mmCIF file of C-alpha atoms in Angstrom:
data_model
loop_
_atom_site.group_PDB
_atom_site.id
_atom_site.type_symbol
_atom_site.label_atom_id
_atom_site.label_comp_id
_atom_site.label_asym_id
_atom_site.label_seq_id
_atom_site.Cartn_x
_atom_site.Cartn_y
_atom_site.Cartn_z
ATOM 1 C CA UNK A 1 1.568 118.180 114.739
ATOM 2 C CA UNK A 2 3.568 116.759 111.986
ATOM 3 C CA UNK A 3 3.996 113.015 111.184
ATOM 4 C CA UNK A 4 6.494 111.237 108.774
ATOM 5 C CA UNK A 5 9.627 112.374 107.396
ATOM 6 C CA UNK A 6 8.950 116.248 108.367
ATOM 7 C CA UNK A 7 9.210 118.688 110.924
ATOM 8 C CA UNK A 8 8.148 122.205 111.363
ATOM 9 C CA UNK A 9 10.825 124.708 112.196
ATOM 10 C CA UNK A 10 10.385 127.810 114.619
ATOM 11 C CA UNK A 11 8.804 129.983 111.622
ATOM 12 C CA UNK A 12 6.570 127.670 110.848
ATOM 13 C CA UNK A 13 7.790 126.067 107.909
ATOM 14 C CA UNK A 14 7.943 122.599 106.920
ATOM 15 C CA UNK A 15 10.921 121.180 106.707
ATOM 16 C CA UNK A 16 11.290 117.746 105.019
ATOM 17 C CA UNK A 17 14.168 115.123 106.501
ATOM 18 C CA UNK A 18 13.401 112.658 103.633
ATOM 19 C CA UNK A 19 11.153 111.113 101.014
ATOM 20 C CA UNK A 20 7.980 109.701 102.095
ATOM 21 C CA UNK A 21 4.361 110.916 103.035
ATOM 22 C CA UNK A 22 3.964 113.576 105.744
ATOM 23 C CA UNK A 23 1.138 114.677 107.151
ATOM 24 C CA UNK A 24 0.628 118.095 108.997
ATOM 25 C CA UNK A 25 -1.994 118.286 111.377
ATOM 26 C CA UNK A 26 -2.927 122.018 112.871
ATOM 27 C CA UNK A 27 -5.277 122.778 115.330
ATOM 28 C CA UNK A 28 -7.249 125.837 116.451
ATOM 29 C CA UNK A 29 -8.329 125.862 119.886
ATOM 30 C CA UNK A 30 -11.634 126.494 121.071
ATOM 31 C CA UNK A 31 -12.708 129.558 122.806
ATOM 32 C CA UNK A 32 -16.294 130.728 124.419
ATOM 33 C CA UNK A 33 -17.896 130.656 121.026
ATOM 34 C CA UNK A 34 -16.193 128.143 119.170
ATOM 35 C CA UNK A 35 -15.340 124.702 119.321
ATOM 36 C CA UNK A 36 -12.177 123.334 118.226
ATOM 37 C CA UNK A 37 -11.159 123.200 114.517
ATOM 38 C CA UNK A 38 -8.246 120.481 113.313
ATOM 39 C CA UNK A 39 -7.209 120.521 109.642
ATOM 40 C CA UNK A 40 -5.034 118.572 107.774
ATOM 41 C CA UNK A 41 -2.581 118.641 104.991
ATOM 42 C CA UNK A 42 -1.068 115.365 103.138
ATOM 43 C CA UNK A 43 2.299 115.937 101.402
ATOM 44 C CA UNK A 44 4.336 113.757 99.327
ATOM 45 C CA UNK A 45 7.767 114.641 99.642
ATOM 46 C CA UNK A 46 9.380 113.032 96.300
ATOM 47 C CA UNK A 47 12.983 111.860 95.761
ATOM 48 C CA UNK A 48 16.089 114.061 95.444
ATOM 49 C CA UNK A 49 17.545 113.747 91.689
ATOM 50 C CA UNK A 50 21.361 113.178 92.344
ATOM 51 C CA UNK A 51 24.819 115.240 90.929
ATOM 52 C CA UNK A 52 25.317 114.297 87.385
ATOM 53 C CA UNK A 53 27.300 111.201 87.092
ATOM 54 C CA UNK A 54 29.950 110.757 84.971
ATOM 55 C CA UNK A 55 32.554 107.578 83.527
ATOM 56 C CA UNK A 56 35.962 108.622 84.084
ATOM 57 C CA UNK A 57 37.863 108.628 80.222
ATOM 58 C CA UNK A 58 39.147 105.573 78.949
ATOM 59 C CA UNK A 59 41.549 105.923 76.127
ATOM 60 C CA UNK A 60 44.411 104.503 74.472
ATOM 61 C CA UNK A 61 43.416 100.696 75.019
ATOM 62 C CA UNK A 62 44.718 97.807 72.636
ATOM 63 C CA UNK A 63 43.501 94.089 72.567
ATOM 64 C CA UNK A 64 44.798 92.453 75.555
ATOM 65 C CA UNK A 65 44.716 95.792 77.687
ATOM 66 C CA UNK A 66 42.412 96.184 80.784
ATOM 67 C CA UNK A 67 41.516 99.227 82.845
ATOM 68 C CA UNK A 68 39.322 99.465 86.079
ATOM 69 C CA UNK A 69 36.052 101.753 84.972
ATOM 70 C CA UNK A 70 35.867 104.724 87.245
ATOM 71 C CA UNK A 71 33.273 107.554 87.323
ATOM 72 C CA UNK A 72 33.321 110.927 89.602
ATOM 73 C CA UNK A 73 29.813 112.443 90.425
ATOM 74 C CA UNK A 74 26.371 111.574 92.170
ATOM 75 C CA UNK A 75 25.194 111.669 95.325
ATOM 76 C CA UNK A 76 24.437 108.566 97.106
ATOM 77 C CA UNK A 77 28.186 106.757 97.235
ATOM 78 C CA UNK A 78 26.668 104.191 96.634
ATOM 79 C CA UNK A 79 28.280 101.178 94.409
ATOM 80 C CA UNK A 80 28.344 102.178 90.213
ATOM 81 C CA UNK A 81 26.973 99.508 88.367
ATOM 82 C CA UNK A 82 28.497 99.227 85.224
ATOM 83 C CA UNK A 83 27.238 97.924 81.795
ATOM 84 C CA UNK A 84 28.636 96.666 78.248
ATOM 85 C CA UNK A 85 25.962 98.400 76.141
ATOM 86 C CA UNK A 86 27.149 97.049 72.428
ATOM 87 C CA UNK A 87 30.671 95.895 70.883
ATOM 88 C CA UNK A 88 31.690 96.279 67.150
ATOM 89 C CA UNK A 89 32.805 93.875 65.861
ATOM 90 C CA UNK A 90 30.729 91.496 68.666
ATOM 91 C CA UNK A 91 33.056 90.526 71.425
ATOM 92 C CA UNK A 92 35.683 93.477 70.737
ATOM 93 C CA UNK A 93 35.417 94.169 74.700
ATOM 94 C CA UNK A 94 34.119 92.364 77.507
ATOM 95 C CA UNK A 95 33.157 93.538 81.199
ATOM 96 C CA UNK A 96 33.495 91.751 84.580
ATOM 97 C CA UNK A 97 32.600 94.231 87.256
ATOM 98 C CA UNK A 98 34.487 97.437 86.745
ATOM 99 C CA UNK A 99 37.056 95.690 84.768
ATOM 100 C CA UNK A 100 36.994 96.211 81.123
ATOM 101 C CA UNK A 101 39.164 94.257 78.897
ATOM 102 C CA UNK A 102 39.902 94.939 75.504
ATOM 103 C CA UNK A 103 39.894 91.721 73.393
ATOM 104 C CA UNK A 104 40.123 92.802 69.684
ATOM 105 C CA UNK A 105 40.358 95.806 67.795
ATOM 106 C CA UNK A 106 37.133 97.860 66.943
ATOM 107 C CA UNK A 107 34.818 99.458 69.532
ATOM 108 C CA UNK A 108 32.462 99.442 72.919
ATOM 109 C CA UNK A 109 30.264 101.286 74.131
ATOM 110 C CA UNK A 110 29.681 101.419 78.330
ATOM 111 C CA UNK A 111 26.759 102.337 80.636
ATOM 112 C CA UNK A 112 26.961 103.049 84.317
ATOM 113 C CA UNK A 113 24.419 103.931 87.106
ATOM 114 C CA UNK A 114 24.606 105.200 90.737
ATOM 115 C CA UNK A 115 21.922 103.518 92.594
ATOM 116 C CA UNK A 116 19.100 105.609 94.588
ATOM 117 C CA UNK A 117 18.318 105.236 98.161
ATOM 118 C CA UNK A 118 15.139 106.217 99.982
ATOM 119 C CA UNK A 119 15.987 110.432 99.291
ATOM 120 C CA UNK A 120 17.674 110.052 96.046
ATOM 121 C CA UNK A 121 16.624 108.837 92.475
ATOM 122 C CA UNK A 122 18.849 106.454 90.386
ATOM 123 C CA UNK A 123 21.338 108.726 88.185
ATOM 124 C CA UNK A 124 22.556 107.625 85.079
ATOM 125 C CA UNK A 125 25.951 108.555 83.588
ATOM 126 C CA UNK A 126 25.849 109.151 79.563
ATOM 127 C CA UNK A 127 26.859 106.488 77.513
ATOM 128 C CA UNK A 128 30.256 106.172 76.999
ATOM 129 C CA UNK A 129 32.249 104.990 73.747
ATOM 130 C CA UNK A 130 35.701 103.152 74.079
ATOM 131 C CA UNK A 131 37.848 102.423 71.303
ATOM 132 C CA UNK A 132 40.060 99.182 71.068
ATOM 133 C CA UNK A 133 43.059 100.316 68.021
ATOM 134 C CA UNK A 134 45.165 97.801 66.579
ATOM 135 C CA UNK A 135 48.784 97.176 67.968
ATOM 136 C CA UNK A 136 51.817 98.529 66.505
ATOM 137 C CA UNK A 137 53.877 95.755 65.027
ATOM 138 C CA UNK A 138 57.790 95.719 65.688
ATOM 139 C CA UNK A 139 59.655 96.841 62.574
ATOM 140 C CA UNK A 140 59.658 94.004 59.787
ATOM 141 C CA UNK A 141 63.085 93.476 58.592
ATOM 142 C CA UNK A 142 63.306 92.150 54.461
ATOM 143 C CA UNK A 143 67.016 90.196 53.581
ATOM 144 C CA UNK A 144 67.872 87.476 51.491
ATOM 145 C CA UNK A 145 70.211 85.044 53.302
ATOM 146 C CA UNK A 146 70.949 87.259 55.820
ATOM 147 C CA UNK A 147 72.094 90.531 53.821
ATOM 148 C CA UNK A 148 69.578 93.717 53.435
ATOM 149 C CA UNK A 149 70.977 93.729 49.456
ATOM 150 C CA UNK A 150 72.147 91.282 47.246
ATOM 151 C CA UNK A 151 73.038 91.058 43.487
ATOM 152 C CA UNK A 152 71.616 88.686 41.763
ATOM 153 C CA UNK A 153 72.433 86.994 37.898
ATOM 154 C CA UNK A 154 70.412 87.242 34.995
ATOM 155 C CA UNK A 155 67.828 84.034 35.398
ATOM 156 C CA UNK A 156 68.675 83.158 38.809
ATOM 157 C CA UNK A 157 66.503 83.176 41.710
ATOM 158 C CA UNK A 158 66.500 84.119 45.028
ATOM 159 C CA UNK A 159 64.038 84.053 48.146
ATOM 160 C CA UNK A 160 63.152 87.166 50.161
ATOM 161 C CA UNK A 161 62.353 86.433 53.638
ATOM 162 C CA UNK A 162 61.058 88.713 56.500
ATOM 163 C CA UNK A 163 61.920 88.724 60.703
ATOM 164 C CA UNK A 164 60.442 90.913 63.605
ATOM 165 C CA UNK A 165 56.717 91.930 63.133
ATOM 166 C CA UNK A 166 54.044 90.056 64.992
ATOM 167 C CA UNK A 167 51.158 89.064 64.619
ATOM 168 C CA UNK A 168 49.642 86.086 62.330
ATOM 169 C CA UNK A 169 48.654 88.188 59.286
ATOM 170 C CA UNK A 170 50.348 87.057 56.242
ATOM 171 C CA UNK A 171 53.446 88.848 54.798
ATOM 172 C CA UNK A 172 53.356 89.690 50.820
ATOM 173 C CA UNK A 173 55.744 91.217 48.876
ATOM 174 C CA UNK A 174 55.995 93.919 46.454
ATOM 175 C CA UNK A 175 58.522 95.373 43.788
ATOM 176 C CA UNK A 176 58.825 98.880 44.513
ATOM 177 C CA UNK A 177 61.767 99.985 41.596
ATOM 178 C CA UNK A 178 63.580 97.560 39.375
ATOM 179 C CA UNK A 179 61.033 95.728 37.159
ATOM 180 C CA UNK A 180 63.301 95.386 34.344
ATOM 181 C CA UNK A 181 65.788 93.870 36.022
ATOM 182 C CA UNK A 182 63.991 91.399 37.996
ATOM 183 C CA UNK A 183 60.756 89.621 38.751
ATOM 184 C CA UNK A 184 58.994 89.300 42.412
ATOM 185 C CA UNK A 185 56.486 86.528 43.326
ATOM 186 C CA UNK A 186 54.337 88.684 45.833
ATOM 187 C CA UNK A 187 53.421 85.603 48.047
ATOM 188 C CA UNK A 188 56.599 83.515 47.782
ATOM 189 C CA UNK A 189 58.887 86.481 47.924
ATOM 190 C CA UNK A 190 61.245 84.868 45.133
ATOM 191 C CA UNK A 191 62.930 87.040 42.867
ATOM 192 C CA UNK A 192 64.179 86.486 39.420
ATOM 193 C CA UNK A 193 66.782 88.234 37.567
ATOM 194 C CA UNK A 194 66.021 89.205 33.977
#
């Protein structure tokens, strides 16, 4: 006689149908010189560990992206719970559900688990780092008035400007040939023949 989450097959053997406690009773019979014998056994029949679980690769993201977390692996189907486990710099990504968004540049790092149920253990996927790169500006365009080259009189002055990029970063300037015919101001962008 068997009791909880077991049963005993044809050969004999116990065959468990779940987790829990079982209990296996077996009984001799009597005969003309012996009175009946009963015996018992107490198992513990522990949870399954589940497949390995593992978060799908994220790659590629910029600040502003978001991707929906995936993972392939474990057992139970049941819901992945995912986690934000650390940010550099603080706030680089943040997490609502499955959705991760990347806010600025830098780094994340995200957990997930599989819940158990009452055969299988909670599995937990390795950690897994994201990285958030900077965007590619568009090209920055330098002209003065309008014109990619000018010329330009000994002692006069002209201003540099910039268009395209993006971005709020500050633009600076910097003579690459020419310093003995003219002068730059690196935050102004004017130049001054000489």
């Amino acid at each position: 006689q068997v009791s909880g989450p077991c049963s005993i097959d044809n050969g004999n053997e116990l065959v468990t149908q779940g987790a829990g406690n079982c209990l296996v009773t077996a009984t001799q019979a009597a005969d003309d010189n012996y009175a009946q014998a009963t015996g018992t056994l107490s198992v513990t029949v522990e949870q399954a560990t589940q497949a390995a679980l593992q978060i799908t690769p994220v790659t590629g993201m910029k600040p502003g992206d978001s991707v929906t977390l995936a993972t392939s692996g474990g057992t139970t189907n049941s819901a992945v719970v995912f986690s934000l486990k650390s940010t550099n710099p603080a706030g680089a990504c943040s997490l609502a559900g499955a959705q991760l968004t990347a806010v600025s540049a830098g780094s994340c790092v995200i957990g997930a688990y599989m819940p158990g149920n009452n055969d299988y253990k909670q599995v937990d996927a390795a950690d897994y780092p994201v990285n958030v790169s900077l965007k590619a500006q568009d090209a920055l365009t330098v002209n003065v008035g309008g014109a990619s080259s000018i010329g330009i009189a000994l002692n006069a002055t002209a201003t540099v400007s910039t268009s395209g990029g993006n971005g709020t970063g500050a633009i600076t300037y910097a003579l690459k040939s020419g310093s003995n015919f003219c002068d730059l101001s690196p935050n102004t962008g004017m130049v001054t023949g000489k």
